[in-house]
């Protein structure tokens, strides 16, 4: 029988995959992908808690998380394109202009 | 029984797809596996009786967000790998492992403190989509409208940011020319 614990552990595993991606990659596009994974992992946890406590609030929060993810992608990719036009690279280290 | 098989199958598939996304050197492979992972995640929503959420997941993520990424990648030279200077590996693995452990503990606390009361209980009389609609347009009406305005702002911001000097080719010019244009 699948319990809430299964879903929460799966969500934690997916979130830590995303976390490894955010810490490890230097490609800005990959950082966006890892952020999407993190948001999806949280959505699974919300939906699972919503099911096992018989409460719709979790699903509502999952909808708002999806809306936030969509707007984050729209603005973030616009900024990324501007940055690529200016510098010709999407390396994270190119953002570092002050060499301290 | 069917639920158990489906859960483990989709869990394995999702984890494999997202590991490919995180570890792949090629941005195109990463994007394709991310799209596949999003579809597999919607399977969990169907398993959890959140039908409407599953449909929204497929439409918004696999449809809209992935199309947006695909269009954005046309602006960049994605066949060229970004040279990645990886930091010392030990500290990264230690930090991410510790944070992951912390997350597991945080997520498992609701099971230990088993005292959550349902504010908006699910009922068997009406379907999931109707129930979502009723709660969304009564209790969560104001956040819903705020989210609509936020999406509008994000859409305008995306159009303005991406369409600046769209008529000029950015691949055929060297950076200096674009920089000079940008100053004026």
Short mmCIF file of C-alpha atoms in Angstrom, two decimals:
data_model
loop_
_atom_site.label_atom_id
_atom_site.label_comp_id
_atom_site.label_asym_id
_atom_site.label_seq_id
_atom_site.Cartn_x
_atom_site.Cartn_y
_atom_site.Cartn_z
CA UNK A 1 0.00 0.00 0.00
CA UNK A 2 1.33 3.42 -0.96
CA UNK A 3 1.22 5.84 1.95
CA UNK A 4 1.91 9.53 2.35
CA UNK A 5 5.48 8.70 3.36
CA UNK A 6 6.21 7.20 -0.06
CA UNK A 7 5.13 10.36 -1.83
CA UNK A 8 7.00 12.64 0.57
CA UNK A 9 10.21 10.62 0.21
CA UNK A 10 9.87 10.72 -3.59
CA UNK A 11 9.33 14.46 -3.42
CA UNK A 12 12.42 14.87 -1.22
CA UNK A 13 14.50 12.76 -3.64
CA UNK A 14 13.41 14.86 -6.62
CA UNK A 15 14.06 18.06 -4.70
CA UNK A 16 17.58 16.95 -3.80
CA UNK A 17 18.23 16.09 -7.48
CA UNK A 18 17.23 19.66 -8.30
CA UNK A 19 19.44 20.96 -5.49
CA UNK A 20 22.45 19.04 -6.80
CA UNK A 21 21.73 20.53 -10.23
CA UNK A 22 21.58 24.07 -8.86
CA UNK A 23 24.83 23.66 -6.92
CA UNK A 24 26.74 21.82 -9.61
CA UNK A 25 25.92 23.38 -13.00
CA UNK A 26 27.41 26.55 -14.42
CA UNK A 27 25.11 26.80 -17.43
CA UNK A 28 22.34 29.31 -16.66
CA UNK A 29 19.79 27.37 -18.73
CA UNK A 30 20.49 24.29 -16.61
CA UNK A 31 19.81 26.33 -13.48
CA UNK A 32 16.36 27.15 -14.88
CA UNK A 33 15.74 23.44 -15.56
CA UNK A 34 16.78 22.56 -12.00
CA UNK A 35 14.41 25.21 -10.62
CA UNK A 36 11.55 23.65 -12.59
CA UNK A 37 12.38 20.25 -11.11
CA UNK A 38 12.34 21.70 -7.59
CA UNK A 39 8.93 23.32 -8.13
CA UNK A 40 7.51 20.06 -9.50
CA UNK A 41 8.84 18.09 -6.52
CA UNK A 42 7.02 20.45 -4.18
CA UNK A 43 3.85 20.09 -6.25
CA UNK A 44 3.91 16.32 -5.74
CA UNK A 45 4.18 16.83 -1.99
CA UNK A 46 1.26 19.29 -2.02
CA UNK A 47 -0.97 16.95 -4.02
CA UNK A 48 -0.10 13.96 -1.82
CA UNK A 49 -0.81 15.82 1.43
CA UNK A 50 -4.04 17.08 -0.13
CA UNK A 51 -5.12 13.50 -0.87
CA UNK A 52 -4.17 11.90 2.43
CA UNK A 53 -5.69 14.62 4.62
CA UNK A 54 -8.78 14.96 2.42
CA UNK A 55 -8.21 18.69 2.02
CA UNK A 56 -8.25 20.63 -1.24
CA UNK A 57 -5.95 23.42 0.00
CA UNK A 58 -2.86 21.51 -1.13
CA UNK A 59 -4.09 21.35 -4.70
CA UNK A 60 -4.89 25.07 -4.63
CA UNK A 61 -1.32 25.84 -3.60
CA UNK A 62 -0.05 23.56 -6.35
CA UNK A 63 -2.02 25.64 -8.89
CA UNK A 64 -0.47 28.86 -7.63
CA UNK A 65 2.99 27.26 -7.73
CA UNK A 66 2.39 26.37 -11.40
CA UNK A 67 1.32 29.97 -12.14
CA UNK A 68 4.44 31.31 -10.41
CA UNK A 69 6.65 28.85 -12.33
CA UNK A 70 5.15 29.98 -15.64
CA UNK A 71 5.77 33.67 -14.95
CA UNK A 72 9.26 32.93 -13.62
CA UNK A 73 10.12 31.20 -16.90
CA UNK A 74 8.74 34.05 -19.01
CA UNK A 75 10.70 36.78 -17.23
CA UNK A 76 13.80 34.67 -16.64
CA UNK A 77 14.16 33.60 -20.27
CA UNK A 78 13.71 37.22 -21.41
CA UNK A 79 16.56 38.27 -19.13
CA UNK A 80 18.64 35.29 -20.30
CA UNK A 81 18.23 36.29 -23.97
CA UNK A 82 19.26 39.89 -23.16
CA UNK A 83 22.33 38.56 -21.32
CA UNK A 84 23.25 36.31 -24.24
CA UNK A 85 22.97 39.25 -26.66
CA UNK A 86 25.27 41.35 -24.46
CA UNK A 87 27.92 38.75 -23.59
CA UNK A 88 27.50 35.87 -26.03
CA UNK A 89 27.62 33.31 -23.23
CA UNK A 90 25.30 31.85 -20.62
CA UNK A 91 28.05 30.81 -18.26
CA UNK A 92 27.23 31.63 -14.65
CA UNK A 93 30.78 32.89 -14.03
CA UNK A 94 30.33 35.61 -16.67
CA UNK A 95 27.87 37.29 -14.29
CA UNK A 96 30.76 37.99 -11.96
CA UNK A 97 32.02 41.43 -12.96
CA UNK A 98 33.50 42.54 -9.66
CA UNK A 99 36.62 40.48 -9.10
CA UNK A 100 37.03 40.54 -5.36
CA UNK B 1 -1.83 -3.51 -6.26
CA UNK B 2 -2.17 -1.56 -9.50
CA UNK B 3 -1.49 1.66 -7.61
CA UNK B 4 1.72 0.23 -6.10
CA UNK B 5 3.07 -0.88 -9.48
CA UNK B 6 2.18 2.46 -11.08
CA UNK B 7 3.78 4.42 -8.24
CA UNK B 8 7.11 2.57 -8.37
CA UNK B 9 7.22 2.57 -12.19
CA UNK B 10 6.59 6.30 -12.49
CA UNK B 11 8.86 7.09 -9.53
CA UNK B 12 11.76 5.27 -11.20
CA UNK B 13 11.06 6.88 -14.58
CA UNK B 14 10.79 10.38 -13.11
CA UNK B 15 13.99 10.05 -11.09
CA UNK B 16 15.92 8.71 -14.11
CA UNK B 17 14.63 11.52 -16.36
CA UNK B 18 15.50 14.26 -13.87
CA UNK B 19 18.95 12.80 -13.21
CA UNK B 20 19.56 12.92 -16.98
CA UNK B 21 18.37 16.55 -16.98
CA UNK B 22 20.74 17.53 -14.21
CA UNK B 23 23.77 15.56 -15.41
CA UNK B 24 23.53 15.96 -19.20
CA UNK B 25 26.11 18.13 -20.94
CA UNK B 26 23.86 18.83 -23.91
CA UNK B 27 21.07 21.36 -23.33
CA UNK B 28 18.79 19.74 -25.90
CA UNK B 29 18.94 16.32 -24.22
CA UNK B 30 18.32 18.02 -20.88
CA UNK B 31 15.24 19.80 -22.21
CA UNK B 32 13.77 16.65 -23.78
CA UNK B 33 14.22 14.60 -20.62
CA UNK B 34 12.77 17.44 -18.55
CA UNK B 35 9.63 17.41 -20.74
CA UNK B 36 9.36 13.63 -20.32
CA UNK B 37 9.75 13.97 -16.56
CA UNK B 38 6.96 16.55 -16.43
CA UNK B 39 4.59 14.13 -18.20
CA UNK B 40 5.52 11.35 -15.76
CA UNK B 41 4.84 13.69 -12.82
CA UNK B 42 1.31 14.27 -14.09
CA UNK B 43 0.80 10.51 -13.63
CA UNK B 44 1.28 11.01 -9.87
CA UNK B 45 -1.43 13.65 -9.89
CA UNK B 46 -3.83 11.24 -11.57
CA UNK B 47 -2.91 8.58 -9.00
CA UNK B 48 -3.64 11.09 -6.23
CA UNK B 49 -7.17 11.84 -7.55
CA UNK B 50 -6.11 15.35 -8.58
CA UNK B 51 -7.34 15.02 -12.17
CA UNK B 52 -7.55 18.72 -12.91
CA UNK B 53 -4.03 19.33 -11.59
CA UNK B 54 -2.69 16.53 -13.78
CA UNK B 55 -4.28 18.00 -16.90
CA UNK B 56 -2.99 21.48 -16.02
CA UNK B 57 0.48 19.98 -15.49
CA UNK B 58 0.50 18.46 -18.99
CA UNK B 59 -0.88 21.59 -20.68
CA UNK B 60 1.16 24.21 -18.84
CA UNK B 61 4.49 22.45 -18.35
CA UNK B 62 4.82 20.10 -21.28
CA UNK B 63 2.98 22.49 -23.58
CA UNK B 64 3.67 26.09 -22.69
CA UNK B 65 6.85 26.08 -20.60
CA UNK B 66 8.71 23.60 -22.80
CA UNK B 67 7.71 25.52 -25.95
CA UNK B 68 9.04 28.68 -24.29
CA UNK B 69 12.35 26.95 -23.51
CA UNK B 70 12.56 25.62 -27.07
CA UNK B 71 12.05 29.11 -28.51
CA UNK B 72 14.58 30.62 -26.11
CA UNK B 73 17.15 28.01 -27.10
CA UNK B 74 16.82 29.14 -30.73
CA UNK B 75 18.43 32.43 -29.67
CA UNK B 76 21.45 30.67 -28.26
CA UNK B 77 24.01 28.36 -29.75
CA UNK B 78 23.05 25.25 -27.83
CA UNK B 79 25.22 22.83 -29.77
CA UNK B 80 28.22 24.52 -28.21
CA UNK B 81 28.76 23.18 -24.71
CA UNK B 82 29.25 25.70 -21.96
CA UNK B 83 32.65 25.16 -20.44
CA UNK B 84 31.95 24.33 -16.85
CA UNK B 85 34.52 24.85 -14.19
CA UNK B 86 33.26 22.56 -11.48
CA UNK B 87 33.92 23.48 -7.87
CA UNK B 88 35.64 21.07 -5.46
CA UNK B 89 33.36 18.04 -5.44
CA UNK B 90 33.58 17.00 -1.78
CA UNK B 91 32.08 20.16 -0.35
CA UNK B 92 29.24 20.18 -2.89
CA UNK B 93 28.28 16.61 -2.14
CA UNK B 94 28.53 17.21 1.60
CA UNK B 95 26.39 20.36 1.49
CA UNK B 96 23.74 18.94 -0.84
CA UNK B 97 23.58 15.71 1.16
CA UNK B 98 23.12 17.59 4.42
CA UNK B 99 20.41 19.83 2.94
CA UNK B 100 18.65 16.79 1.46
CA UNK B 101 18.69 15.08 4.86
CA UNK B 102 17.27 18.21 6.46
CA UNK B 103 14.52 18.30 3.82
CA UNK B 104 13.56 14.68 4.46
CA UNK B 105 13.24 15.45 8.18
CA UNK B 106 11.14 18.56 7.48
CA UNK B 107 8.85 16.67 5.11
CA UNK B 108 8.39 13.74 7.49
CA UNK B 109 7.30 15.84 10.48
CA UNK B 110 3.61 16.03 9.43
CA UNK B 111 3.43 12.25 9.80
CA UNK B 112 4.84 12.36 13.31
CA UNK B 113 2.53 15.17 14.41
CA UNK B 114 -0.64 13.62 13.06
CA UNK B 115 -3.06 16.37 14.00
CA UNK B 116 -4.05 18.12 10.78
CA UNK B 117 -7.70 19.02 10.26
CA UNK B 118 -9.21 19.40 6.79
CA UNK B 119 -10.28 23.00 6.10
CA UNK B 120 -11.87 22.34 2.71
CA UNK B 121 -12.68 18.64 2.73
CA UNK B 122 -12.97 16.60 -0.45
CA UNK B 123 -16.37 15.05 -1.07
CA UNK B 124 -17.23 12.01 -3.11
CA UNK B 125 -20.48 13.49 -4.42
CA UNK B 126 -18.87 15.88 -6.91
CA UNK B 127 -15.82 15.32 -9.10
CA UNK B 128 -12.39 16.77 -8.54
CA UNK B 129 -12.73 19.47 -11.20
CA UNK B 130 -16.00 20.78 -9.74
CA UNK B 131 -14.59 20.75 -6.21
CA UNK B 132 -11.47 22.64 -7.37
CA UNK B 133 -13.66 25.21 -9.12
CA UNK B 134 -15.86 25.74 -6.06
CA UNK B 135 -12.93 26.23 -3.68
CA UNK B 136 -10.90 28.31 -6.15
CA UNK B 137 -13.72 30.77 -6.87
CA UNK B 138 -14.92 31.16 -3.29
CA UNK B 139 -12.12 30.87 -0.74
CA UNK B 140 -9.20 31.61 -3.06
CA UNK B 141 -10.78 34.23 -5.31
CA UNK B 142 -8.44 37.08 -4.34
CA UNK B 143 -5.20 35.03 -4.76
CA UNK B 144 -6.60 33.82 -8.09
CA UNK B 145 -7.07 37.39 -9.34
CA UNK B 146 -3.64 38.41 -8.04
CA UNK B 147 -2.13 35.44 -9.89
CA UNK B 148 -3.90 36.57 -13.06
CA UNK B 149 -2.39 40.06 -12.76
CA UNK B 150 1.02 38.51 -12.04
CA UNK B 151 0.80 36.42 -15.22
CA UNK B 152 -0.16 39.52 -17.22
CA UNK B 153 2.84 41.43 -15.82
CA UNK B 154 5.12 38.48 -16.57
CA UNK B 155 3.80 38.23 -20.14
CA UNK B 156 4.41 41.93 -20.84
CA UNK B 157 7.86 41.73 -19.23
CA UNK B 158 8.77 38.70 -21.32
CA UNK B 159 7.66 40.35 -24.56
CA UNK B 160 9.51 43.60 -23.83
CA UNK B 161 12.71 41.88 -22.70
CA UNK B 162 12.94 39.42 -25.57
CA UNK B 163 11.76 41.66 -28.39
CA UNK B 164 14.32 44.45 -27.89
CA UNK B 165 16.33 44.76 -31.11
CA UNK B 166 14.73 41.60 -32.40
CA UNK B 167 15.32 42.75 -36.00
CA UNK B 168 19.08 42.40 -35.65
CA UNK B 169 20.77 39.07 -35.98
CA UNK B 170 22.79 38.21 -32.91
CA UNK B 171 24.61 35.25 -34.38
CA UNK B 172 26.17 36.97 -37.39
CA UNK B 173 27.55 39.95 -35.48
CA UNK B 174 30.45 40.14 -33.11
CA UNK B 175 29.83 41.27 -29.55
CA UNK B 176 31.47 44.67 -30.05
CA UNK B 177 28.89 45.83 -32.58
CA UNK B 178 26.03 44.78 -30.35
CA UNK B 179 27.64 46.55 -27.39
CA UNK B 180 27.98 49.76 -29.42
CA UNK B 181 24.35 49.56 -30.43
CA UNK B 182 23.38 48.98 -26.83
CA UNK B 183 25.06 52.17 -25.59
CA UNK B 184 23.02 54.59 -27.68
#
